[in-house]
C-alpha cells in the first residue's frame, strides 16, 4: 500500500512531509514503478536510479516556479509521478496516454522536451539568460547523465555557461552507464573527481560541488544548501546506481534499461518476441561482412545493443567502434575513415542522424566520400513517440547531392543492399524500420544494380509504386484479394537515384499512379516520383501516400498506421476505390 505516495499529487504535498518520511516514500515509489512497468513496458533502470534525487529536488526547490530539466528523459518517471501524473502513470507510452519523456504540452513541470540527450545545459542556460533579461529571480537546475554530458553540445554549453554569472546548477548524475556502458576518456576522469579542488569544470569557470552519494537525502540537501550559497554557475557531481532498489536491474543494467514485460517477483522477462526483425538481419549480415572484408569498420553513437552490434563488437572489437553520444563526431569520424582506404558503416538511428545533418552534407556528401549510413528506426517506432519516429530521413537525404538513398522491402533486399554498399564510391544510405522483416532465405549475396526497380505484379488498371517494407505489405494485400491482374506493383529499393526509365514506361501505360512510403509525404519518395512525372508532362492522376505534415505522438506501430490511414485495411480500401 502506497500510504505516502498515494497522497501526493503535487510537490506542495511532498514538501509538507517530514524529512524522516522521505526514505519510506522512496521505497513506495520504486515499488510503484516496478508494479507499473512490469505490465506496461518502459525505461526502468534509469528511473529507479534517480528516485531519491527526484524527491529531494521537488522537496527542496519550489517547482514549477523553479525550473527543472531532465536529460535524457528516460529518467523522468519519478518526476512525472510526483507532479500530478501518478493516476495516469499506467497509460505511459500508450495511445492517448502520457509520454515516456518530458513534454511541455503535458505538464507545466516539464519545462523542456528531452527525448534526445545532451540538450539540457543549452536549454537551461537559455532559460536563465531570459530570466536575467526579464528580471525574474528563480532557480535553474539541469540533471544530466554522465553519458549525455560528454556530448559535444553539452560541452559547448558548459563552455558558454562558464563565461556567465548565471544562477544555474548542473547536476551530473554519474552512474557510469548510458544504455550500454559509457565510453571515452571522461568516463575514467569522472571516477577521480572526488576531493579535487581543480578539475575540468572549474577550468570551464564553473564552481564544483562533490562528489556525493545520490541515494542519501542528507547528503543531497546539504549539497543543495551549498549550491545556494555559491553565486554563479555550478556543477554538483553525484554518484548513483542505475536500477537502484531492484537487485536484478543493478546487476545487469544494460538488460534492465528497458526490459519489456517482466515478473516483478521472479525477474523473469517475457520472451514474446518470436519473429525476426530488420535489426536481427542487420546484425547477422554485418557480422558476415566484417568477416569477409577486413576494410569494413562499423561506427555507432552509443547504440551497440539497440543496433544489434554486440556480436560483431565481441568478435571485431577493433573494427566496431562506439563513440558515445556523439552523432556529429560519428559521421565525421566515418568520413575520415573513408579517406584512408577503409569502408565505414555508420550505424545510427534515423532521428539521431538528424543531429548530424551538417556533417552528412559538408563532411561526407560534399567530398563524395563512400560512407555507408545504416539508418535504423526509419518510419514509426511506436511508444517512444514523436521524438524517435524516423519520418524525415527520406526527405532530408534525398536532396543531398551524391547521396544514394535506399530502403529494403524484405530480407533478401536488405542483405543485398548491405553487401552492395561496400563497393560504391559515394555516400550510400540504407534505411530500415523497427519491424518484423519478411524472410526470403538466401545464403548468397548479390551485388545489385544501383537505381534499379523491381516489378512484382503487372496488372493493367492501376500502378502502385512503393519503397521499403510497405511494398511487401501491399504485395500481401494484393495476393490475398486476387488483384494481381488489375494492379501493377513496382518496388523501388532505390529512392535516389530513381529508376526513371521504369517511371517513363509506367507513365505511358497507366492513367492512375499511387505511391506509398513509410516517411513524411513532403519531399519524400512520392514527391520524387511526382517531380519526374511533371518533368515529362504526365497527364494522369498521381496520389502520394505517406505520413502527414505533423508530429505524430506515441502509440503502437499498428495503432499509428491506423491513425494515418496506412494500415492494411485502409490501403485495401484505397486501392479498391481506384479500380
Coordinates of C-alpha atoms in Angstrom, one line a residue:
X1 CA 0.0 0.0 0.0
X2 CA 1.5 3.3 -1.0
X3 CA 0.4 5.2 2.1
X4 CA 2.6 8.2 1.5
X5 CA 2.8 8.3 -2.3
X6 CA -0.9 7.9 -2.9
X7 CA -1.5 11.3 -1.1
X8 CA 0.9 13.2 -3.3
X9 CA -0.5 14.8 -6.5
X10 CA 1.7 18.0 -6.3
X11 CA 5.1 18.8 -4.9
X12 CA 3.4 21.0 -2.3
X13 CA 2.1 17.9 -0.6
X14 CA 5.6 16.4 -0.8
X15 CA 7.0 19.5 0.9
X16 CA 4.5 19.1 3.8
X17 CA 6.2 15.8 4.7
X18 CA 8.9 15.5 7.4
X19 CA 12.3 14.6 6.1
X20 CA 12.2 11.4 8.1
X21 CA 9.3 10.1 5.8
X22 CA 11.3 10.5 2.6
X23 CA 13.1 7.2 2.7
X24 CA 9.8 5.4 3.1
X25 CA 8.4 7.4 0.2
X26 CA 11.4 6.4 -2.0
X27 CA 10.7 2.7 -1.2
X28 CA 7.0 3.2 -2.2
X29 CA 7.9 5.0 -5.4
X30 CA 10.2 2.2 -6.5
X31 CA 7.6 -0.4 -5.8
X32 CA 5.0 1.7 -7.8
X33 CA 7.4 2.0 -10.7
X34 CA 8.2 -1.7 -10.7
X35 CA 4.5 -2.7 -10.4
X36 CA 3.6 -0.5 -13.4
X37 CA 6.5 -1.2 -15.7
X38 CA 6.3 -4.9 -15.2
X39 CA 3.0 -4.9 -17.1
X40 CA 3.3 -1.6 -19.1
X41 CA 6.9 -1.6 -20.6
X42 CA 9.1 1.4 -20.3
X43 CA 12.5 2.6 -19.3
X44 CA 13.1 1.1 -15.9
X45 CA 16.7 1.3 -14.8
X46 CA 17.3 5.0 -15.3
X47 CA 14.2 6.0 -13.3
X48 CA 14.9 3.6 -10.4
X49 CA 18.3 5.3 -10.2
X50 CA 17.0 8.8 -9.6
X51 CA 14.2 8.2 -7.1
X52 CA 16.0 9.9 -4.1
X53 CA 17.3 12.7 -6.3
X54 CA 13.8 13.4 -7.7
X55 CA 12.2 13.5 -4.3
X56 CA 14.9 15.7 -2.9
X57 CA 14.7 18.2 -5.8
X58 CA 11.0 18.7 -5.6
X59 CA 11.1 18.8 -1.8
X60 CA 13.9 21.4 -1.7
X61 CA 13.1 23.6 -4.7
X62 CA 9.9 25.5 -5.5
X63 CA 8.9 23.7 -8.7
X64 CA 7.4 24.5 -11.1
X65 CA 8.4 28.1 -10.4
X66 CA 12.0 27.0 -10.1
X67 CA 12.9 25.4 -13.5
X68 CA 14.0 21.8 -13.7
X69 CA 15.2 19.9 -16.8
X70 CA 15.8 16.1 -17.0
X71 CA 18.4 14.9 -19.5
X72 CA 17.9 12.4 -21.0
X73 CA 14.2 12.0 -20.4
X74 CA 14.5 8.2 -19.6
X75 CA 15.0 9.2 -16.0
X76 CA 11.9 11.4 -15.7
X77 CA 9.3 8.8 -14.4
X78 CA 9.6 9.6 -10.7
X79 CA 9.4 13.3 -11.7
X80 CA 6.1 12.6 -13.5
X81 CA 4.7 10.6 -10.6
X82 CA 5.3 13.5 -8.1
X83 CA 3.9 16.2 -10.4
X84 CA 0.3 15.2 -10.9
X85 CA 0.6 12.2 -13.2
X86 CA 0.5 9.3 -10.7
X87 CA -3.0 8.3 -11.6
X88 CA -2.2 8.4 -15.3
X89 CA 1.1 6.5 -15.0
X90 CA -0.4 3.2 -16.2
X91 CA -1.1 5.0 -19.5
X92 CA 2.6 5.6 -20.0
X93 CA 3.8 5.4 -23.7
X94 CA 0.3 4.2 -24.8
X95 CA -2.1 5.8 -27.3
X96 CA -3.6 8.9 -25.7
X97 CA -1.5 8.3 -22.6
X98 CA 1.3 10.2 -21.1
X99 CA 4.7 10.4 -22.8
X100 CA 7.7 8.4 -21.9
X101 CA 9.7 11.7 -21.9
X102 CA 9.2 15.2 -20.5
X103 CA 6.8 17.1 -22.7
X104 CA 5.9 20.8 -22.5
X105 CA 2.4 20.1 -23.7
X106 CA 1.8 17.6 -20.9
X107 CA 2.7 19.5 -17.8
X108 CA 4.0 22.8 -16.6
X109 CA 6.6 20.9 -14.6
X110 CA 8.1 19.6 -17.9
X111 CA 10.0 22.8 -18.7
X112 CA 11.7 21.3 -21.8
X113 CA 11.2 18.3 -24.0
X114 CA 14.2 15.9 -23.7
X115 CA 13.6 12.8 -25.8
X116 CA 17.1 13.1 -27.1
X117 CA 20.1 13.6 -24.9
X118 CA 22.6 16.4 -24.2
X119 CA 20.2 19.4 -24.7
X120 CA 19.6 20.3 -21.1
X121 CA 22.6 22.6 -20.4
X122 CA 22.0 24.7 -23.5
X123 CA 18.3 24.9 -22.7
X124 CA 18.8 25.9 -19.0
X125 CA 21.4 28.5 -20.0
X126 CA 18.8 29.9 -22.4
X127 CA 16.1 30.0 -19.7
X128 CA 18.4 31.6 -17.1
X129 CA 19.6 34.2 -19.6
X130 CA 15.9 35.1 -20.4
X131 CA 15.1 35.3 -16.7
X132 CA 18.1 37.7 -16.2
X133 CA 16.8 39.9 -19.1
X134 CA 13.3 39.8 -17.7
X135 CA 14.5 40.3 -14.1
X136 CA 12.9 37.1 -12.8
X137 CA 14.6 35.6 -9.7
X138 CA 14.3 31.8 -9.5
X139 CA 16.5 28.7 -9.6
X140 CA 17.6 26.9 -12.8
X141 CA 18.6 23.2 -12.5
X142 CA 19.5 20.7 -15.2
X143 CA 20.1 17.0 -14.4
X144 CA 22.3 15.3 -16.9
X145 CA 23.8 11.8 -17.1
X146 CA 27.5 11.0 -17.4
X147 CA 27.0 9.6 -20.9
X148 CA 25.0 12.7 -22.0
X149 CA 27.4 15.3 -20.6
X150 CA 30.2 14.1 -22.8
X151 CA 28.3 15.0 -26.0
X152 CA 29.7 17.9 -28.0
X153 CA 26.6 20.0 -27.5
X154 CA 26.8 19.7 -23.7
X155 CA 30.5 20.7 -23.7
X156 CA 29.7 23.7 -25.9
X157 CA 27.0 24.8 -23.4
X158 CA 29.3 24.3 -20.4
X159 CA 31.9 26.4 -22.1
X160 CA 29.3 29.2 -22.6
X161 CA 27.9 28.8 -19.1
X162 CA 31.4 29.2 -17.5
X163 CA 31.7 32.7 -19.0
X164 CA 28.5 33.9 -17.3
X165 CA 27.3 34.8 -13.8
X166 CA 24.0 32.9 -14.2
X167 CA 22.4 31.2 -11.3
X168 CA 22.5 27.7 -12.9
X169 CA 23.0 24.4 -11.2
X170 CA 24.1 21.5 -13.3
X171 CA 23.7 18.1 -11.6
X172 CA 25.9 15.5 -13.1
X173 CA 24.1 12.2 -12.4
X174 CA 27.0 9.8 -12.7
X175 CA 26.1 6.1 -12.8
X176 CA 28.9 5.1 -15.2
X177 CA 26.4 3.8 -17.9
X178 CA 24.1 5.1 -20.7
X179 CA 22.1 2.4 -22.4
X180 CA 25.3 0.4 -22.9
X181 CA 28.4 1.0 -20.9
X182 CA 29.7 4.6 -21.0
X183 CA 32.8 5.1 -23.2
X184 CA 35.6 7.7 -23.7
X185 CA 38.2 9.5 -21.7
X186 CA 35.8 11.4 -19.5
X187 CA 34.4 8.2 -18.1
X188 CA 37.7 7.5 -16.4
X189 CA 38.1 11.1 -15.4
X190 CA 34.8 11.3 -13.6
X191 CA 35.9 8.5 -11.3
X192 CA 38.7 10.7 -10.0
X193 CA 36.6 13.9 -9.4
X194 CA 36.0 13.3 -5.7
X195 CA 38.0 15.7 -3.5
X196 CA 39.6 17.5 -6.5
X197 CA 39.8 21.3 -5.9
X198 CA 40.6 21.8 -9.6
X199 CA 39.0 19.8 -12.4
X200 CA 37.6 20.1 -15.9
X201 CA 34.5 22.0 -14.6
X202 CA 36.5 24.6 -12.6
X203 CA 38.7 25.1 -15.7
X204 CA 35.5 25.9 -17.6
X205 CA 34.8 28.6 -15.0
X206 CA 32.2 26.7 -13.0
X207 CA 32.0 26.2 -9.3
X208 CA 32.3 22.5 -8.3
X209 CA 30.5 20.6 -5.6
X210 CA 31.0 16.9 -4.9
X211 CA 31.3 14.1 -5.0
X212 CA 28.2 12.9 -3.1
X213 CA 26.2 9.8 -2.9
X214 CA 22.9 10.4 -4.7
X215 CA 20.8 8.0 -2.7
X216 CA 21.2 9.8 0.6
X217 CA 18.8 12.6 1.4
X218 CA 21.0 14.2 4.0
X219 CA 23.9 14.5 1.5
X220 CA 21.6 15.8 -1.2
X221 CA 20.1 18.5 0.9
X222 CA 23.5 19.6 2.2
X223 CA 24.8 19.8 -1.3
X224 CA 21.7 21.9 -2.4
X225 CA 22.4 24.3 0.6
X226 CA 26.0 24.6 -0.5
X227 CA 24.9 25.3 -4.1
X228 CA 22.5 28.0 -3.0
X229 CA 25.3 29.7 -1.0
X230 CA 27.5 30.0 -4.1
X231 CA 26.9 32.7 -6.6
X232 CA 27.1 32.0 -10.3
X233 CA 27.0 28.7 -12.3
X234 CA 28.0 25.4 -10.5
X235 CA 28.2 21.7 -11.1
X236 CA 27.1 19.1 -8.5
X237 CA 28.6 15.7 -9.1
X238 CA 26.5 12.8 -7.6
X239 CA 27.1 9.1 -7.9
X240 CA 24.0 6.9 -8.3
X241 CA 23.3 3.3 -9.2
X242 CA 21.2 2.6 -12.3
X243 CA 18.4 0.2 -11.4
X244 CA 18.8 1.1 -7.7
X245 CA 16.5 -0.9 -5.4
X246 CA 15.9 -3.8 -7.7
X247 CA 18.7 -6.3 -7.4
X248 CA 18.4 -7.8 -10.9
X249 CA 18.4 -4.3 -12.5
X250 CA 21.5 -3.3 -10.5
X251 CA 23.4 -6.5 -11.6
X252 CA 22.6 -6.3 -15.3
X253 CA 22.0 -2.7 -16.1
X254 CA 22.0 -3.0 -19.9
X255 CA 19.4 -5.7 -19.9
X256 CA 17.1 -3.8 -17.5
X257 CA 17.3 -0.4 -19.2
X258 CA 14.0 -1.2 -20.9
X259 CA 13.3 -4.9 -20.3
X260 CA 9.7 -5.1 -21.6
X261 CA 7.2 -7.1 -19.7
X262 CA 8.6 -8.9 -16.7
X263 CA 7.6 -10.7 -13.5
X264 CA 8.5 -8.4 -10.6
X265 CA 8.9 -11.2 -8.1
X266 CA 10.9 -13.7 -10.1
X267 CA 12.6 -11.3 -12.6
X268 CA 11.6 -13.4 -15.5
X269 CA 11.4 -11.3 -18.6
X270 CA 8.6 -12.1 -21.1
X271 CA 10.0 -13.8 -24.2
X272 CA 7.2 -12.7 -26.5
X273 CA 9.5 -11.9 -29.4
X274 CA 9.5 -14.8 -31.8
X275 CA 9.6 -13.0 -35.2
X276 CA 12.8 -11.9 -37.0
X277 CA 13.3 -8.2 -37.2
X278 CA 15.3 -6.0 -39.5
X279 CA 17.7 -5.5 -36.6
X280 CA 18.3 -9.2 -36.4
X281 CA 19.1 -9.5 -40.1
X282 CA 21.3 -6.4 -39.9
X283 CA 23.4 -7.9 -37.0
X284 CA 23.9 -11.2 -38.9
X285 CA 24.7 -9.6 -42.2
X286 CA 27.2 -7.0 -40.8
X287 CA 29.0 -9.8 -38.9
X288 CA 29.3 -11.7 -42.3
X289 CA 30.6 -8.5 -44.0
X290 CA 33.2 -7.9 -41.2
X291 CA 34.4 -11.5 -41.6
X292 CA 34.8 -11.2 -45.3
X293 CA 36.1 -7.7 -45.8
X294 CA 38.8 -6.5 -43.4
X295 CA 38.4 -2.9 -44.6
X296 CA 34.9 -2.6 -43.2
X297 CA 34.5 -0.6 -39.9
X298 CA 31.3 -0.2 -38.0
X299 CA 30.6 3.0 -36.0
X300 CA 27.8 3.6 -33.6
X301 CA 26.9 6.6 -31.4
X302 CA 26.1 4.7 -28.1
X303 CA 23.7 2.2 -29.7
X304 CA 25.6 -1.1 -29.6
X305 CA 22.7 -3.1 -28.2
X306 CA 19.8 -1.3 -30.0
X307 CA 21.5 -1.7 -33.3
X308 CA 22.4 -5.4 -32.9
X309 CA 26.1 -4.8 -32.9
X310 CA 27.1 -6.8 -29.8
X311 CA 28.1 -10.0 -31.6
X312 CA 30.1 -8.0 -34.1
X313 CA 31.8 -6.0 -31.4
X314 CA 32.7 -9.1 -29.4
X315 CA 34.4 -10.6 -32.5
X316 CA 35.9 -7.5 -34.0
X317 CA 36.4 -5.1 -31.2
X318 CA 39.0 -3.1 -33.2
X319 CA 36.5 -2.6 -36.1
X320 CA 33.2 -2.0 -34.2
X321 CA 33.6 1.3 -32.5
X322 CA 31.2 3.0 -30.1
X323 CA 32.0 6.7 -30.0
X324 CA 29.4 7.6 -27.3
X325 CA 26.6 10.0 -27.6
X326 CA 28.3 12.0 -30.3
X327 CA 26.4 11.7 -33.6
X328 CA 28.2 14.6 -35.3
X329 CA 31.5 13.1 -34.4
X330 CA 30.4 9.6 -35.5
X331 CA 29.6 10.9 -39.0
X332 CA 32.8 13.0 -39.5
X333 CA 34.8 10.2 -37.9
X334 CA 33.3 7.9 -40.6
X335 CA 34.2 10.5 -43.2
X336 CA 37.8 10.5 -42.0
X337 CA 37.9 6.7 -42.2
X338 CA 36.6 6.8 -45.7
X339 CA 39.5 9.0 -46.9
X340 CA 42.0 6.4 -45.8
X341 CA 41.2 3.1 -47.6
X342 CA 38.6 1.8 -45.1
X343 CA 34.8 1.2 -45.6
X344 CA 32.9 2.8 -42.8
X345 CA 29.3 1.6 -42.0
X346 CA 27.9 4.4 -39.8
X347 CA 25.1 2.6 -37.9
X348 CA 22.7 5.2 -36.5
X349 CA 19.0 5.7 -35.7
X350 CA 17.1 7.9 -38.1
X351 CA 16.3 10.6 -35.5
X352 CA 19.9 10.6 -34.3
X353 CA 21.2 11.2 -37.8
X354 CA 19.1 14.4 -37.8
X355 CA 21.6 15.7 -35.2
X356 CA 24.5 15.3 -37.7
X357 CA 22.9 16.7 -40.8
X358 CA 25.6 19.3 -41.5
X359 CA 28.2 16.6 -41.2
X360 CA 26.3 14.5 -43.7
X361 CA 26.3 17.3 -46.2
X362 CA 29.6 19.1 -45.5
X363 CA 31.9 16.3 -44.4
X364 CA 30.6 13.3 -46.4
X365 CA 28.5 14.3 -49.4
X366 CA 30.3 17.4 -50.4
X367 CA 33.5 15.4 -50.6
X368 CA 31.7 12.4 -52.1
X369 CA 33.1 10.0 -49.5
X370 CA 31.9 6.4 -49.6
X371 CA 30.3 6.3 -46.1
X372 CA 27.5 3.7 -45.7
X373 CA 24.7 5.0 -43.5
X374 CA 22.8 2.2 -41.9
X375 CA 19.7 4.1 -40.7
X376 CA 17.8 2.2 -38.1
X377 CA 14.4 3.0 -36.7
X378 CA 13.2 4.5 -40.0
X379 CA 9.4 5.1 -40.0
X380 CA 7.2 4.7 -36.9
X381 CA 9.0 3.4 -33.8
X382 CA 5.9 3.1 -31.7
X383 CA 5.7 4.0 -28.0
X384 CA 8.8 6.3 -27.9
X385 CA 6.7 8.7 -29.9
X386 CA 7.4 11.9 -31.8
X387 CA 11.0 12.3 -30.6
X388 CA 12.0 9.0 -32.1
X389 CA 9.8 8.4 -35.2
X390 CA 12.1 8.3 -38.2
X391 CA 9.8 10.0 -40.6
X392 CA 12.1 12.7 -42.1
X393 CA 15.1 10.8 -43.4
X394 CA 13.9 10.3 -47.0
X395 CA 13.2 14.0 -47.3
X396 CA 16.4 15.3 -45.8
X397 CA 18.7 12.8 -47.5
X398 CA 17.1 12.8 -51.0
X399 CA 18.0 16.5 -51.5
X400 CA 21.7 15.9 -50.8
X401 CA 23.9 15.7 -53.9
X402 CA 25.9 12.4 -54.3
X403 CA 23.7 10.5 -51.9
X404 CA 22.3 7.1 -52.7
X405 CA 19.1 6.5 -50.7
X406 CA 17.7 3.0 -50.4
X407 CA 15.1 1.0 -48.5
X408 CA 14.7 -2.8 -48.4
X409 CA 11.3 -4.5 -48.5
X410 CA 12.5 -7.9 -47.3
X411 CA 15.4 -10.0 -46.0
X412 CA 16.9 -10.6 -49.5
X413 CA 16.7 -6.9 -50.4
X414 CA 18.3 -5.9 -47.1
X415 CA 21.2 -8.3 -47.3
X416 CA 22.0 -7.4 -50.9
X417 CA 21.9 -3.7 -50.2
X418 CA 24.2 -4.1 -47.2
X419 CA 26.5 -6.2 -49.4
X420 CA 26.4 -3.9 -52.4
X421 CA 27.1 -0.7 -50.4
X422 CA 30.7 -1.8 -49.7
X423 CA 31.6 -1.5 -53.4
X424 CA 30.2 2.0 -54.1
X425 CA 32.4 5.2 -54.4
X426 CA 29.8 7.6 -52.9
X427 CA 27.6 8.0 -49.8
X428 CA 25.1 5.2 -49.5
X429 CA 22.1 5.3 -47.2
X430 CA 20.1 2.2 -46.3
X431 CA 17.0 3.0 -44.1
X432 CA 15.1 0.3 -42.3
X433 CA 12.3 0.1 -39.8
X434 CA 11.8 -1.3 -36.3
X435 CA 9.6 -4.1 -37.5
X436 CA 9.4 -7.8 -38.3
X437 CA 11.1 -8.4 -41.7
X438 CA 9.6 -10.6 -44.4
X439 CA 12.0 -13.5 -44.7
X440 CA 13.4 -14.6 -48.1
X441 CA 16.2 -17.0 -47.0
X442 CA 19.2 -17.0 -49.3
X443 CA 22.7 -17.9 -48.3
X444 CA 24.3 -16.0 -51.1
X445 CA 24.8 -12.2 -51.6
X446 CA 24.2 -10.4 -54.8
X447 CA 25.7 -7.2 -56.0
X448 CA 22.7 -5.3 -57.2
X449 CA 22.4 -2.5 -59.8
X450 CA 22.1 0.9 -58.2
X451 CA 18.8 2.6 -59.1
X452 CA 17.0 -0.4 -60.5
X453 CA 13.4 -1.0 -59.6
X454 CA 11.5 -4.4 -59.4
X455 CA 8.2 -5.4 -60.9
X456 CA 6.2 -7.5 -58.5
X457 CA 2.9 -7.6 -60.4
X458 CA 2.0 -6.4 -63.9
X459 CA -1.7 -5.7 -63.7
X460 CA -3.3 -3.4 -66.2
X461 CA -5.6 -0.9 -64.4
X462 CA -3.6 0.8 -61.6
X463 CA 0.1 1.3 -60.9
X464 CA 1.4 1.3 -57.3
X465 CA 4.9 2.5 -56.7
X466 CA 6.3 1.8 -53.3
X467 CA 9.6 1.5 -51.3
X468 CA 10.6 -0.4 -48.2
X469 CA 8.6 -2.7 -46.0
X470 CA 5.3 -1.3 -47.2
X471 CA 6.0 -2.9 -50.6
X472 CA 5.8 -6.3 -49.0
X473 CA 2.6 -5.4 -47.1
X474 CA 0.9 -4.2 -50.3
X475 CA 2.1 -7.4 -52.1
X476 CA 0.4 -9.4 -49.5
X477 CA -2.8 -7.4 -49.7
X478 CA -2.9 -7.8 -53.5
X479 CA -2.4 -11.6 -53.2
X480 CA -5.0 -12.0 -50.5
X481 CA -7.6 -10.2 -52.6
X482 CA -6.7 -11.7 -56.0
X483 CA -5.9 -8.3 -57.6
X484 CA -2.7 -9.4 -59.4
X485 CA -4.3 -8.9 -62.9
X486 CA -5.6 -5.4 -62.1
X487 CA -2.6 -3.8 -60.2
X488 CA 0.9 -3.2 -61.3
X489 CA 3.1 -3.2 -58.2
X490 CA 6.6 -1.9 -58.6
X491 CA 9.1 -1.9 -55.7
X492 CA 11.8 0.8 -55.6
X493 CA 14.7 -0.3 -53.4
X494 CA 16.4 2.9 -54.5
X495 CA 14.6 6.2 -53.8
X496 CA 17.6 8.0 -55.2
X497 CA 18.6 7.5 -57.9
X498 CA 15.1 6.7 -59.2
X499 CA 14.6 4.2 -62.0
X500 CA 13.5 6.9 -64.4
X501 CA 13.3 4.6 -67.4
X502 CA 10.7 2.5 -65.5
X503 CA 8.8 5.5 -64.4
X504 CA 8.6 6.7 -68.0
X505 CA 7.3 3.3 -69.1
X506 CA 4.7 3.4 -66.4
X507 CA 3.6 6.9 -67.3
X508 CA 2.8 5.7 -70.8
X509 CA 0.7 2.8 -69.7
X510 CA -1.3 3.9 -66.6
X511 CA -3.6 6.8 -66.1
X512 CA -3.5 6.5 -62.3
X513 CA -0.4 6.1 -60.1
X514 CA -0.3 5.7 -56.3
X515 CA 2.9 5.9 -54.3
X516 CA 3.4 4.5 -50.8
X517 CA 6.2 5.1 -48.3
X518 CA 6.8 5.0 -44.5
X519 CA 8.0 8.6 -44.3
X520 CA 6.6 12.1 -44.4
X521 CA 5.0 12.9 -47.7
X522 CA 6.6 16.3 -48.2
X523 CA 9.8 15.9 -50.0
X524 CA 9.8 12.1 -49.8
X525 CA 9.6 9.2 -52.3
X526 CA 6.3 10.2 -53.7
X527 CA 7.5 13.7 -54.2
X528 CA 10.5 12.4 -56.2
X529 CA 8.2 10.4 -58.4
X530 CA 5.9 13.4 -58.9
X531 CA 8.8 15.7 -59.8
X532 CA 9.9 13.3 -62.5
X533 CA 6.4 12.8 -63.9
X534 CA 5.9 16.5 -64.0
X535 CA 9.2 16.9 -65.9
X536 CA 7.9 14.6 -68.7
X537 CA 4.4 16.2 -68.6
X538 CA 2.5 13.2 -67.3
X539 CA -1.2 13.8 -67.8
X540 CA -2.6 11.2 -65.5
X541 CA -3.5 11.2 -61.8
X542 CA -0.9 10.7 -59.1
X543 CA -1.6 10.3 -55.4
X544 CA 1.1 10.3 -52.7
X545 CA 0.6 8.2 -49.6
X546 CA 2.8 8.5 -46.5
X547 CA 2.8 10.3 -43.2
X548 CA 1.1 13.7 -42.8
X549 CA 2.9 17.1 -42.3
X550 CA 2.8 16.9 -38.5
X551 CA 4.5 15.4 -35.4
X552 CA 2.9 12.1 -34.5
X553 CA 2.6 11.1 -30.9
X554 CA 3.2 7.7 -29.2
X555 CA 1.2 4.5 -29.7
X556 CA 1.9 1.0 -31.0
X557 CA 3.1 0.9 -34.6
X558 CA -0.2 -0.8 -35.6
X559 CA -2.2 2.0 -34.0
X560 CA -0.1 4.6 -35.6
X561 CA -0.6 3.1 -39.1
X562 CA -4.4 3.2 -38.4
X563 CA -4.2 6.8 -37.3
X564 CA -2.5 7.9 -40.6
X565 CA -4.5 5.6 -42.9
X566 CA -1.7 3.2 -43.8
X567 CA -2.9 0.1 -42.1
X568 CA -3.7 -2.9 -44.3
X569 CA -7.5 -2.3 -44.3
X570 CA -7.1 1.3 -45.3
X571 CA -4.7 0.5 -48.0
X572 CA -7.0 -2.1 -49.5
X573 CA -9.9 0.3 -49.4
X574 CA -7.9 2.9 -51.1
X575 CA -6.9 0.5 -53.9
X576 CA -10.4 -0.6 -54.4
X577 CA -11.6 3.0 -54.7
X578 CA -9.3 3.4 -57.7
X579 CA -10.4 0.2 -59.5

